[in-house]
Tab-separated table of C-alpha atoms and ligand atoms in Angstrom:
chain	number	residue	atom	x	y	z
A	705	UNK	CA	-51.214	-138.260	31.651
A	706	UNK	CA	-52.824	-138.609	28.258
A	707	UNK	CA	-52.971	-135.811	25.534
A	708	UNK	CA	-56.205	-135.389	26.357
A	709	UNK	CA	-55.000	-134.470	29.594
A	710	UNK	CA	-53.273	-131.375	27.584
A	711	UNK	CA	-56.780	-129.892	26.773
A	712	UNK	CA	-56.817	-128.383	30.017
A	713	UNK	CA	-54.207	-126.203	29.627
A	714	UNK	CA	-54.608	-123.037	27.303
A	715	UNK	CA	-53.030	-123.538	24.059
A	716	UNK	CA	-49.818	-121.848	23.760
A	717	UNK	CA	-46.957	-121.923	21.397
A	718	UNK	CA	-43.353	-121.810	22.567
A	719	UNK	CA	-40.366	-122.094	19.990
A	720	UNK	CA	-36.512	-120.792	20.029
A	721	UNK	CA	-33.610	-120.139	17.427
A	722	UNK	CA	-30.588	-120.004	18.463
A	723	UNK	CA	-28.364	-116.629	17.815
A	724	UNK	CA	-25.025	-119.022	17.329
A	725	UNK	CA	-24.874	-116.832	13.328
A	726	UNK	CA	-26.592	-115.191	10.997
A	727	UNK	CA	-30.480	-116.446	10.498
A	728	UNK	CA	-30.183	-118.874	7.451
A	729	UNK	CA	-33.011	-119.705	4.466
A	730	UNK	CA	-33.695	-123.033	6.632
A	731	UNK	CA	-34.490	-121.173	9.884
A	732	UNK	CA	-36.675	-118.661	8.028
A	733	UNK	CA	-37.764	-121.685	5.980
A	734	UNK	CA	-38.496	-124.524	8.656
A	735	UNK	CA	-39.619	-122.549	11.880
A	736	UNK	CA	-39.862	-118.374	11.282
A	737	UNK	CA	-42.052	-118.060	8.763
A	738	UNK	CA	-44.477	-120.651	10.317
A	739	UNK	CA	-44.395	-118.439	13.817
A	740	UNK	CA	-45.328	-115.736	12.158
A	741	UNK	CA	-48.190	-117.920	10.662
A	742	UNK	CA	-49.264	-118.859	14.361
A	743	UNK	CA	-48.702	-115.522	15.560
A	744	UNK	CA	-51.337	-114.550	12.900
A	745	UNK	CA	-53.956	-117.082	13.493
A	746	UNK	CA	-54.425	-115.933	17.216
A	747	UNK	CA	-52.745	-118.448	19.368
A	748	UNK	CA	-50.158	-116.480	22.480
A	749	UNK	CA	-47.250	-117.089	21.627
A	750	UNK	CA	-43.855	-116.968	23.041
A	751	UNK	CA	-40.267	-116.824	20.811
A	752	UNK	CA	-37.053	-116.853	22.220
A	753	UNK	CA	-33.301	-116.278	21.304
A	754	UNK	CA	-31.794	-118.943	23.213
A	755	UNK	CA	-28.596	-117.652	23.818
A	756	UNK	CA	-27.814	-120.213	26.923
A	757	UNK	CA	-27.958	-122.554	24.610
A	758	UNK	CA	-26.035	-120.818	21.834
A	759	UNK	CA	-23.011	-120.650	24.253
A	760	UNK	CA	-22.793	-124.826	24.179
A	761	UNK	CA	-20.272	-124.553	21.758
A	762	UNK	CA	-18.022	-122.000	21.442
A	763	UNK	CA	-18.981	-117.753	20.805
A	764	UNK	CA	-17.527	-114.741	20.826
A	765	UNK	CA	-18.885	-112.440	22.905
A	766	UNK	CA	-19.226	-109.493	21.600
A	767	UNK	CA	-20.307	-111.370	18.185
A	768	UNK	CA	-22.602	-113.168	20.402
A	769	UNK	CA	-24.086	-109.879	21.290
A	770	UNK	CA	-24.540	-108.622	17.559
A	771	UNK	CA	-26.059	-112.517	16.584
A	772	UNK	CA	-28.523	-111.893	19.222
A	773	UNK	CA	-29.726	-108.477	17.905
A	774	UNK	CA	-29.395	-109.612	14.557
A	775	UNK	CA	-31.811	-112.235	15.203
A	776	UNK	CA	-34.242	-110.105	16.888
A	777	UNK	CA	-34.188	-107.950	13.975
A	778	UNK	CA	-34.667	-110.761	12.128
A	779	UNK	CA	-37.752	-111.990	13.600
A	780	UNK	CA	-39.373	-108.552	13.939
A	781	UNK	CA	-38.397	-108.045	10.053
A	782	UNK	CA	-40.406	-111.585	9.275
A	783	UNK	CA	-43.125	-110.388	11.068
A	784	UNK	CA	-42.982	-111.310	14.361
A	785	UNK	CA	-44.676	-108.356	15.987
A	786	UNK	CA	-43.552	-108.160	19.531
A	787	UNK	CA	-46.670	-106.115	20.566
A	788	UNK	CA	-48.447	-109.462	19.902
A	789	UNK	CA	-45.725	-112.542	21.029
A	790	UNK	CA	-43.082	-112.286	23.446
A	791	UNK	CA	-39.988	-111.966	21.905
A	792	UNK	CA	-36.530	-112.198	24.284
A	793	UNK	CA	-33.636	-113.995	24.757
A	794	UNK	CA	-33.616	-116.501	26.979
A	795	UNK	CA	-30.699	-115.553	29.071
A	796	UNK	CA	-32.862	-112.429	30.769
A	797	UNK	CA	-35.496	-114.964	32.393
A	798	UNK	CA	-33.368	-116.768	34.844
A	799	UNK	CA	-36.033	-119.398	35.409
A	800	UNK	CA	-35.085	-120.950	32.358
A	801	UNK	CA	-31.615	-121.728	33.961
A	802	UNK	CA	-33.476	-122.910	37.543
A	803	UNK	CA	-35.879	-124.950	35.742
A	804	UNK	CA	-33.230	-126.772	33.245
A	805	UNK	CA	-31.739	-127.976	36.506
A	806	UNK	CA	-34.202	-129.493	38.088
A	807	UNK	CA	-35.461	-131.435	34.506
A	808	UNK	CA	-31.518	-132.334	34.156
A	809	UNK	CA	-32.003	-134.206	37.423
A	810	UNK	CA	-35.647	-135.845	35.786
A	811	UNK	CA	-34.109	-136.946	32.278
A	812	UNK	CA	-31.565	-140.192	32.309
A	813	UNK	CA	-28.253	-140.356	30.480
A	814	UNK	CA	-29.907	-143.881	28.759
A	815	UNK	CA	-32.270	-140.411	26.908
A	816	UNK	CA	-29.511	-138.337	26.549
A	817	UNK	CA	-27.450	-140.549	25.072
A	818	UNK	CA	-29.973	-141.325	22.260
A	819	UNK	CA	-29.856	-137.883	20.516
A	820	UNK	CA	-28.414	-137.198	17.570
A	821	UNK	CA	-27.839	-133.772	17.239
A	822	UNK	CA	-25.515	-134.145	20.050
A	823	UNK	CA	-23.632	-137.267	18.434
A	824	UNK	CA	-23.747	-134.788	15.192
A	825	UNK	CA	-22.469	-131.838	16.765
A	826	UNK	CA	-19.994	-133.387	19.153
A	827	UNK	CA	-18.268	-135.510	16.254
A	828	UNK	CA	-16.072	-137.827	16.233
A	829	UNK	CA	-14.494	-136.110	19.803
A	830	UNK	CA	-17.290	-136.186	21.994
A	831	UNK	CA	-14.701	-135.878	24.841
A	832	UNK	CA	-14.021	-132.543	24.303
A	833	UNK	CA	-17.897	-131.088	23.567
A	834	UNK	CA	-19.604	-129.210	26.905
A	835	UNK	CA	-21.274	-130.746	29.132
A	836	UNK	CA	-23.977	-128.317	28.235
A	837	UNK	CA	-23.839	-129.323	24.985
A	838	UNK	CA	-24.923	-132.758	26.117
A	839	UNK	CA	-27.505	-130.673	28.479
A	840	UNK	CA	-28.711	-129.396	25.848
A	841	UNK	CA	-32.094	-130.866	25.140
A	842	UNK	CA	-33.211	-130.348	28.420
A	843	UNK	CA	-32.597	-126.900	28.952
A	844	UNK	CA	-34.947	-127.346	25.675
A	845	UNK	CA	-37.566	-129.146	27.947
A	846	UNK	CA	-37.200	-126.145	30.734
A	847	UNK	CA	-37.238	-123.476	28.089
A	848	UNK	CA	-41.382	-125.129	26.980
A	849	UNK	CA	-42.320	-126.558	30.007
A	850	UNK	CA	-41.468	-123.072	31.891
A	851	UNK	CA	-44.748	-121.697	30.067
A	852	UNK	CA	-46.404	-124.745	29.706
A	853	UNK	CA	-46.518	-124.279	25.575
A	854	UNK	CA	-48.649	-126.987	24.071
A	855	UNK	CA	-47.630	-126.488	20.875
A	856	UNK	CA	-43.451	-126.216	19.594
A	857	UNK	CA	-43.227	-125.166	15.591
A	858	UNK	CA	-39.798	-126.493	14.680
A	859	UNK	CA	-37.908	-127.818	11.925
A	860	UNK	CA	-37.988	-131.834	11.193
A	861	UNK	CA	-34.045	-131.922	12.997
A	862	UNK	CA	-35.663	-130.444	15.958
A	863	UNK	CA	-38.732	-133.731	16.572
A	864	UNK	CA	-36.151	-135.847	18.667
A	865	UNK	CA	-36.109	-133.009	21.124
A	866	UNK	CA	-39.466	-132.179	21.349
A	867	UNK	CA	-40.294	-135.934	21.849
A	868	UNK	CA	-37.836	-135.483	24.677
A	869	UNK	CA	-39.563	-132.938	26.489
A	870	UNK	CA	-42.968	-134.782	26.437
A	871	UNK	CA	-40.737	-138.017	27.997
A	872	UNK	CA	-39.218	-135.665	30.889
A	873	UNK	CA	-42.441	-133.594	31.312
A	874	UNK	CA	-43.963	-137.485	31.841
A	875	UNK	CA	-41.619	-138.505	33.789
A	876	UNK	CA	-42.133	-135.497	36.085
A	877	UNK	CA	-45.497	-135.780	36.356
A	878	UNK	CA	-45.375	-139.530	36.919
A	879	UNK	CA	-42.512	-138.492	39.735
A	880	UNK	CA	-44.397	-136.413	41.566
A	881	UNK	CA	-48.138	-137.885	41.013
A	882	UNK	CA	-49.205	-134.722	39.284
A	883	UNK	CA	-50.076	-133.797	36.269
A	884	UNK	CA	-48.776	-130.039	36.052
A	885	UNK	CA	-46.705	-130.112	33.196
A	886	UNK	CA	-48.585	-130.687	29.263
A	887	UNK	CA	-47.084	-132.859	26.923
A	888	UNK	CA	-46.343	-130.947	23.941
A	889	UNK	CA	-46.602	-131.376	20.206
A	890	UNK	CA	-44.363	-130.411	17.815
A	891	UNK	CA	-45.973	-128.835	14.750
A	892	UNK	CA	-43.591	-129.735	11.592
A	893	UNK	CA	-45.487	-128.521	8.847
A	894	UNK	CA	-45.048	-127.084	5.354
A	895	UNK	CA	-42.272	-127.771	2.344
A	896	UNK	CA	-39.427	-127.251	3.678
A	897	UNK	CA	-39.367	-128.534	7.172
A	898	UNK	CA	-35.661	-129.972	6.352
A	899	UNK	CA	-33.974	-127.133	4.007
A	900	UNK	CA	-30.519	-128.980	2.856
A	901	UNK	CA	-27.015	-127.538	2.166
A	902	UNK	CA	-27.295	-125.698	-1.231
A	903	UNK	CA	-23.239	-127.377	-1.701
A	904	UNK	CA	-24.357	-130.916	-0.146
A	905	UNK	CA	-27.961	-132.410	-0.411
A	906	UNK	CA	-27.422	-134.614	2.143
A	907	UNK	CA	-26.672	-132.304	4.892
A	908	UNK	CA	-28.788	-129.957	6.935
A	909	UNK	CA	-28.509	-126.064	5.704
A	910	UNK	CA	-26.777	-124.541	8.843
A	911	UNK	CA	-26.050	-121.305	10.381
A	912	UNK	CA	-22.913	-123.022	11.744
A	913	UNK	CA	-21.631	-124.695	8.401
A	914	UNK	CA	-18.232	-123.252	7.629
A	915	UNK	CA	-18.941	-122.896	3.699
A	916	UNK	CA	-20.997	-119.551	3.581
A	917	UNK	CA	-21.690	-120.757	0.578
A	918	UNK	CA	-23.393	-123.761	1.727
A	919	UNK	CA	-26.413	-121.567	2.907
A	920	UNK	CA	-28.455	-117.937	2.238
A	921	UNK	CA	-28.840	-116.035	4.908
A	922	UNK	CA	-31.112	-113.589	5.802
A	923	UNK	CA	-28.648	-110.262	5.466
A	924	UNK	CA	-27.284	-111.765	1.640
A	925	UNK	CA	-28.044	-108.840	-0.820
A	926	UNK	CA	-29.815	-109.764	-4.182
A	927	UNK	CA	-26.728	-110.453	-6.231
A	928	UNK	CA	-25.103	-112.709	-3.092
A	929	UNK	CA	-28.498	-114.765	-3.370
A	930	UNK	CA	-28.361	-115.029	-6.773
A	931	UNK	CA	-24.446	-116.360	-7.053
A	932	UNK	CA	-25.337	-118.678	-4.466
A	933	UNK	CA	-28.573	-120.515	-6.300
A	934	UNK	CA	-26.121	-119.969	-9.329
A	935	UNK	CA	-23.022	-121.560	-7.761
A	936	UNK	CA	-25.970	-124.172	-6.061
A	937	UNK	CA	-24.695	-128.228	-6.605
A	938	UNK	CA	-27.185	-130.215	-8.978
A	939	UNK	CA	-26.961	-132.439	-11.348
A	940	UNK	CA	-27.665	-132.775	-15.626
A	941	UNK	CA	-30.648	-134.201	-15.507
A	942	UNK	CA	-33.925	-131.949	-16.083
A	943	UNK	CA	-36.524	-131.406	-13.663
A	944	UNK	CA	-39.064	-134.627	-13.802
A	945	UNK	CA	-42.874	-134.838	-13.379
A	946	UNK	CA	-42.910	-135.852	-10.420
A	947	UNK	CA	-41.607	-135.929	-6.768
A	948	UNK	CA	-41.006	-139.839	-6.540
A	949	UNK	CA	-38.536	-139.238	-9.333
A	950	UNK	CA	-36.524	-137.243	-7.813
A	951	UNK	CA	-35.970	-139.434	-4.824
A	952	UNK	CA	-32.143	-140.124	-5.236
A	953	UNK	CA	-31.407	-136.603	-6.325
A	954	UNK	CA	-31.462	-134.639	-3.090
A	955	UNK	CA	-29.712	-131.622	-4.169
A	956	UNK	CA	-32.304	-131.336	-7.170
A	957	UNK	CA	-35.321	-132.521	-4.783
A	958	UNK	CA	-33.931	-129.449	-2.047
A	959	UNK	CA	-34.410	-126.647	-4.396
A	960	UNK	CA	-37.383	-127.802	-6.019
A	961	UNK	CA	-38.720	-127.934	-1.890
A	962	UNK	CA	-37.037	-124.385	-1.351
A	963	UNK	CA	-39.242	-122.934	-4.122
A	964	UNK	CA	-41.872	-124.271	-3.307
A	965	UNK	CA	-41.971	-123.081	0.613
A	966	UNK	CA	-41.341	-119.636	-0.590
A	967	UNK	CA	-44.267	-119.771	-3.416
A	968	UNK	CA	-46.496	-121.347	-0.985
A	969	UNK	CA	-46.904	-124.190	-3.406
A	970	UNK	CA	-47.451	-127.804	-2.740
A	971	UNK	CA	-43.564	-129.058	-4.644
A	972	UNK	CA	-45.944	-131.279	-6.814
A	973	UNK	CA	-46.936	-128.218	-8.353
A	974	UNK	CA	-43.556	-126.612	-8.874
A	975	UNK	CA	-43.168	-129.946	-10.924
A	976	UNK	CA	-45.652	-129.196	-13.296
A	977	UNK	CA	-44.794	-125.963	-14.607
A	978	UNK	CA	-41.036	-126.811	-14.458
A	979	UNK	CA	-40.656	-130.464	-15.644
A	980	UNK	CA	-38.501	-130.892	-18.806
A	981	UNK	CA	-36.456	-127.274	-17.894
A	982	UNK	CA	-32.743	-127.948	-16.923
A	983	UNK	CA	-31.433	-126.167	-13.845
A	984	UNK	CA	-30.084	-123.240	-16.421
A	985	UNK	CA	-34.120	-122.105	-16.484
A	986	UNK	CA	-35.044	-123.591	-13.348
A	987	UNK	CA	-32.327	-121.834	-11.233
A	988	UNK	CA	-32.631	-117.962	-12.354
A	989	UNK	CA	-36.152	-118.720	-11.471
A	990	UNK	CA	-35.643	-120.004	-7.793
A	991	UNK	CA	-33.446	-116.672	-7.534
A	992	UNK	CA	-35.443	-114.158	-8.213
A	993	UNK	CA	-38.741	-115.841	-6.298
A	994	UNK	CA	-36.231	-115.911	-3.375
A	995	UNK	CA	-34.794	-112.585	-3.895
A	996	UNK	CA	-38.390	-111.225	-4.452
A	997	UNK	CA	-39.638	-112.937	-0.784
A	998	UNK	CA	-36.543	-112.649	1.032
A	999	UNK	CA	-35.679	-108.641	-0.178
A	1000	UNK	CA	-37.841	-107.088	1.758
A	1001	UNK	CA	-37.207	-108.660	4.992
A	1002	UNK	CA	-33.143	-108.082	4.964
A	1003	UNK	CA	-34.051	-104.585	4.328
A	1004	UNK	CA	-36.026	-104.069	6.885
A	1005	UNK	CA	-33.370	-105.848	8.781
A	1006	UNK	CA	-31.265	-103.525	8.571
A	1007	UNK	CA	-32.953	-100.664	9.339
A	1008	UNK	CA	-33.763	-101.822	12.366
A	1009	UNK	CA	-30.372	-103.547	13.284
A	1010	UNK	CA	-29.039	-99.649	12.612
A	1011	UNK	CA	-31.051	-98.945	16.116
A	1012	UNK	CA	-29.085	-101.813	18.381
A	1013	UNK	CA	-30.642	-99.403	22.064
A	1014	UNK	CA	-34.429	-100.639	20.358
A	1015	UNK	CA	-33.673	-103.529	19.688
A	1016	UNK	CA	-32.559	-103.829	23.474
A	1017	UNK	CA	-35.239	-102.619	24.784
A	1018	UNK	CA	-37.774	-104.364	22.947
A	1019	UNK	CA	-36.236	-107.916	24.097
A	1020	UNK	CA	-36.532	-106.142	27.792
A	1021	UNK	CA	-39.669	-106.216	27.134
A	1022	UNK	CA	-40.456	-108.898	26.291
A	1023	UNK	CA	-38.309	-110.562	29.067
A	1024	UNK	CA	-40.741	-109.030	31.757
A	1025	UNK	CA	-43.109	-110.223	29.744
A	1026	UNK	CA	-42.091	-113.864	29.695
A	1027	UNK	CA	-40.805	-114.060	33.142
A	1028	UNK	CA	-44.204	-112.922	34.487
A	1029	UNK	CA	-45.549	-116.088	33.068
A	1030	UNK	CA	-42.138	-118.370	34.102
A	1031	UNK	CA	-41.618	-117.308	37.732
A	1032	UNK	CA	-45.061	-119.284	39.315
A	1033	UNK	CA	-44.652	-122.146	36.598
A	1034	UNK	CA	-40.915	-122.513	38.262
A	1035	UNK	CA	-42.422	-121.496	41.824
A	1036	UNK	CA	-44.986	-124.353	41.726
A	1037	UNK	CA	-42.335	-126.467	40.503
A	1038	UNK	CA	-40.093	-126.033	43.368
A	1039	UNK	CA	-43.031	-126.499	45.403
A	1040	UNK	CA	-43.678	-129.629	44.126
A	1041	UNK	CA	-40.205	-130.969	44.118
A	1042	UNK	CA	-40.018	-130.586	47.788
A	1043	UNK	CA	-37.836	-127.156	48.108
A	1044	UNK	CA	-38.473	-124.839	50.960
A	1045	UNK	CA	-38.307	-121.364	49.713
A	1046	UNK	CA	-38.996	-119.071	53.237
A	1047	UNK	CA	-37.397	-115.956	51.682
A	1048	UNK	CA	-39.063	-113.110	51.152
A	1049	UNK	CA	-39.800	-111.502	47.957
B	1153	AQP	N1	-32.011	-126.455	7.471
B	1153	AQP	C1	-33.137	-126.299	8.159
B	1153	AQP	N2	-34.330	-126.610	7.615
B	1153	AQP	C2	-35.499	-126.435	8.315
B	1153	AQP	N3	-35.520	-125.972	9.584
B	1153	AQP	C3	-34.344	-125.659	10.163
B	1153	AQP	N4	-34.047	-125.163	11.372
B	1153	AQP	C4	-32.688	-125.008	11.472
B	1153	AQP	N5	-32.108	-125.379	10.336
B	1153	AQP	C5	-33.105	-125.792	9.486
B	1153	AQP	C6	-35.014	-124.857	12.403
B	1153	AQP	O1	-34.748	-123.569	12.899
B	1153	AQP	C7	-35.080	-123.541	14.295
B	1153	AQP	C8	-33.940	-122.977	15.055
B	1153	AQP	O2	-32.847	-123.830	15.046
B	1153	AQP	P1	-31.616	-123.495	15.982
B	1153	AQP	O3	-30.953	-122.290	15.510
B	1153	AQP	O4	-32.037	-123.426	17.384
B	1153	AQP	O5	-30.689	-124.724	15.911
B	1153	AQP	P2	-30.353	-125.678	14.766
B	1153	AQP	O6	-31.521	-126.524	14.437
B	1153	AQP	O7	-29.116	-126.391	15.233
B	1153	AQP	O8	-30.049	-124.671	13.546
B	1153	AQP	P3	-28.739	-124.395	12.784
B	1153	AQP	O9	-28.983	-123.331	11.780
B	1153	AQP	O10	-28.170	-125.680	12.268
B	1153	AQP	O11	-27.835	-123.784	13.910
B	1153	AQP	P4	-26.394	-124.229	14.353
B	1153	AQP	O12	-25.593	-124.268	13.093
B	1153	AQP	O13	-25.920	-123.180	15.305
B	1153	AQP	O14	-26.529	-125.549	15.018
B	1153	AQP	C9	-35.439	-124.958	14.708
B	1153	AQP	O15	-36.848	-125.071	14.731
B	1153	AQP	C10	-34.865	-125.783	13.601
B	1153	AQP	O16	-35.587	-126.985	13.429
């Protein structure tokens, strides 16, 4: 099937966060912000809390639990308003589980093998990850496919995935001689579609980093954000005129990127008014545009994460919501695949 082949399906955006900790600067950064830009512009769309594949590597429970509310609060807090997407965690439609199987038997290990986030989050002891760790990306496939999303907003460590999903949704289609699944895009867009480590420029800013310091997340008060940008690695040299020239200083090139996602600003610009200023007038500056943006969200945060039985039943919602959509997508898949399903429902 071409993409041209995906006009005929209704565009629709799917995209997921994981509740595996807090909601971090990158998430907001790379993928939340920009769903509540698609949200806005009209398009359905559908968020989840993947919480099947938050349990890939170890959680606790009940901590699990409170991520997974904390998240939703999160989103809601961004703007996400859940009158207008589907907001749920993924765990409440089973179909994402039923589907996820079926694409696990589509995709080859010679795919599997080639992603990195696995190789990066298994380390040096693969042995020991989950196998649903290494299952991962296509229980990412099921979790778009199942609505048949034409569009996936994610961060730039996210593209190998997506690219995935168009290869097994392909393959299935080529399989069966059908063309029921689209092939869809990922939408990367803005400054900060790769938010790095505020101790490391080099590495991804992650919920899962064990330096809290490494990262802001979306419940750090004023002051925490503030010591953080403070405490931030850089280097001597003042800002430069422009963004070519900062090319071998990532941490300097991340924050310059961070302000400018959360001005709206093309970084070019940042450049402009700040070239010549060191980091000691460059940094207080960063903290109080991201303390200014990011106040009024954790606030509202936790008001609502104060009401954990709303919270609850607002993801209920939107579960019946979503599965309404997934159960016939799964249905005609299982059709299609050949299974006979006599029971009645
Ligand atoms: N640092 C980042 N910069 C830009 N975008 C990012 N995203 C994550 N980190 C950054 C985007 O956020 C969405 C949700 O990601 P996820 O939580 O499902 O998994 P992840 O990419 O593995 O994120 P983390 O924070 O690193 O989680 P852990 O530590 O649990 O693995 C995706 O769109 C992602 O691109």
């Amino acid at each position: 099937m071409t993409d041209a082949a995906n006009a005929s399906f209704k565009p629709r955006i799917f995209s997921g966060i994981q509740p595996s900790g807090g909601l971090t600067l990158g998430n907001y950064l790379g993928a939340l912000k920009r769903f509540v830009e698609k949200q806005d512009e009209g398009i359905e769309t559908v968020y989840c809390l993947v919480d099947l594949h938050a349990i890939t590597v170890w959680q606790d429970p009940e901590r699990l639990r409170a991520q997974t509310r904390e998240a939703a609060a999160g989103f809601i807090a961004a703007g996400i308003d859940p009158a207008r997407s589907i907001l749920f965690n993924q765990s409440q439609v089973s179909a994402h589980a039923e589907l996820g199987w079926v694409l696990n038997c589509v995709a080859r290990l010679g795919w599997m093998n080639r992603m990195t986030q696995f190789k990066d989050k298994a380390g040096k002891n693969a042995e020991a990850a989950s196998l649903g760790l290494y299952a991962y990306p296509s229980l990412m496939a099921a979790d778009i496919l199942l609505y048949h999303a034409t569009m996936v907003p994610v961060g730039e460590d996210q593209k190998q995935h997506v690219e995935l999903t168009r290869d097994i949704a392909a393959k299935f289609n080529h399989d069966y001689r059908t063309d029921f699944f689209p092939l869809p895009e990922p939408v990367i867009e803005g400054a900060a579609t790769r938010v790095m480590s505020l101790r490391d420029g080099t590495k991804k800013m992650s919920k899962s980093d064990p330096s809290d310091a490494s990262r802001i997340n979306l419940t750090d008060d004023a002051d925490m954000i503030a010591q953080k940008i403070r405490k931030a690695r850089t280097d001597a040299e003042p800002l430069p005129e422009t963004l070519a020239e900062l090319k071998d200083r990532p941490e300097a090139k991340n924050l310059v990127n961070i302000y400018a996602a959360l001005a709206g600003e093309a970084p070019e610009t940042v450049l402009e008014r700040f070239a010549g200023h060191g980091f000691g007038a460059f940094k207080p500056a960063l903290a109080e545009l991201a303390v200014a943006v990011l106040g009024p969200i954790t606030t509202e945060m936790k008001r609502l994460m104060a009401d954990p039985a709303e919270i609850d039943r607002v993801l209920g919602q939107g579960a019946e919501r979503a599965d309404a959509i997934a159960r016939p997508i799964l249905a005609r898949t299982l059709d299609i695949v050949g299974m006979i399903r006599s029971r009645p429902v």
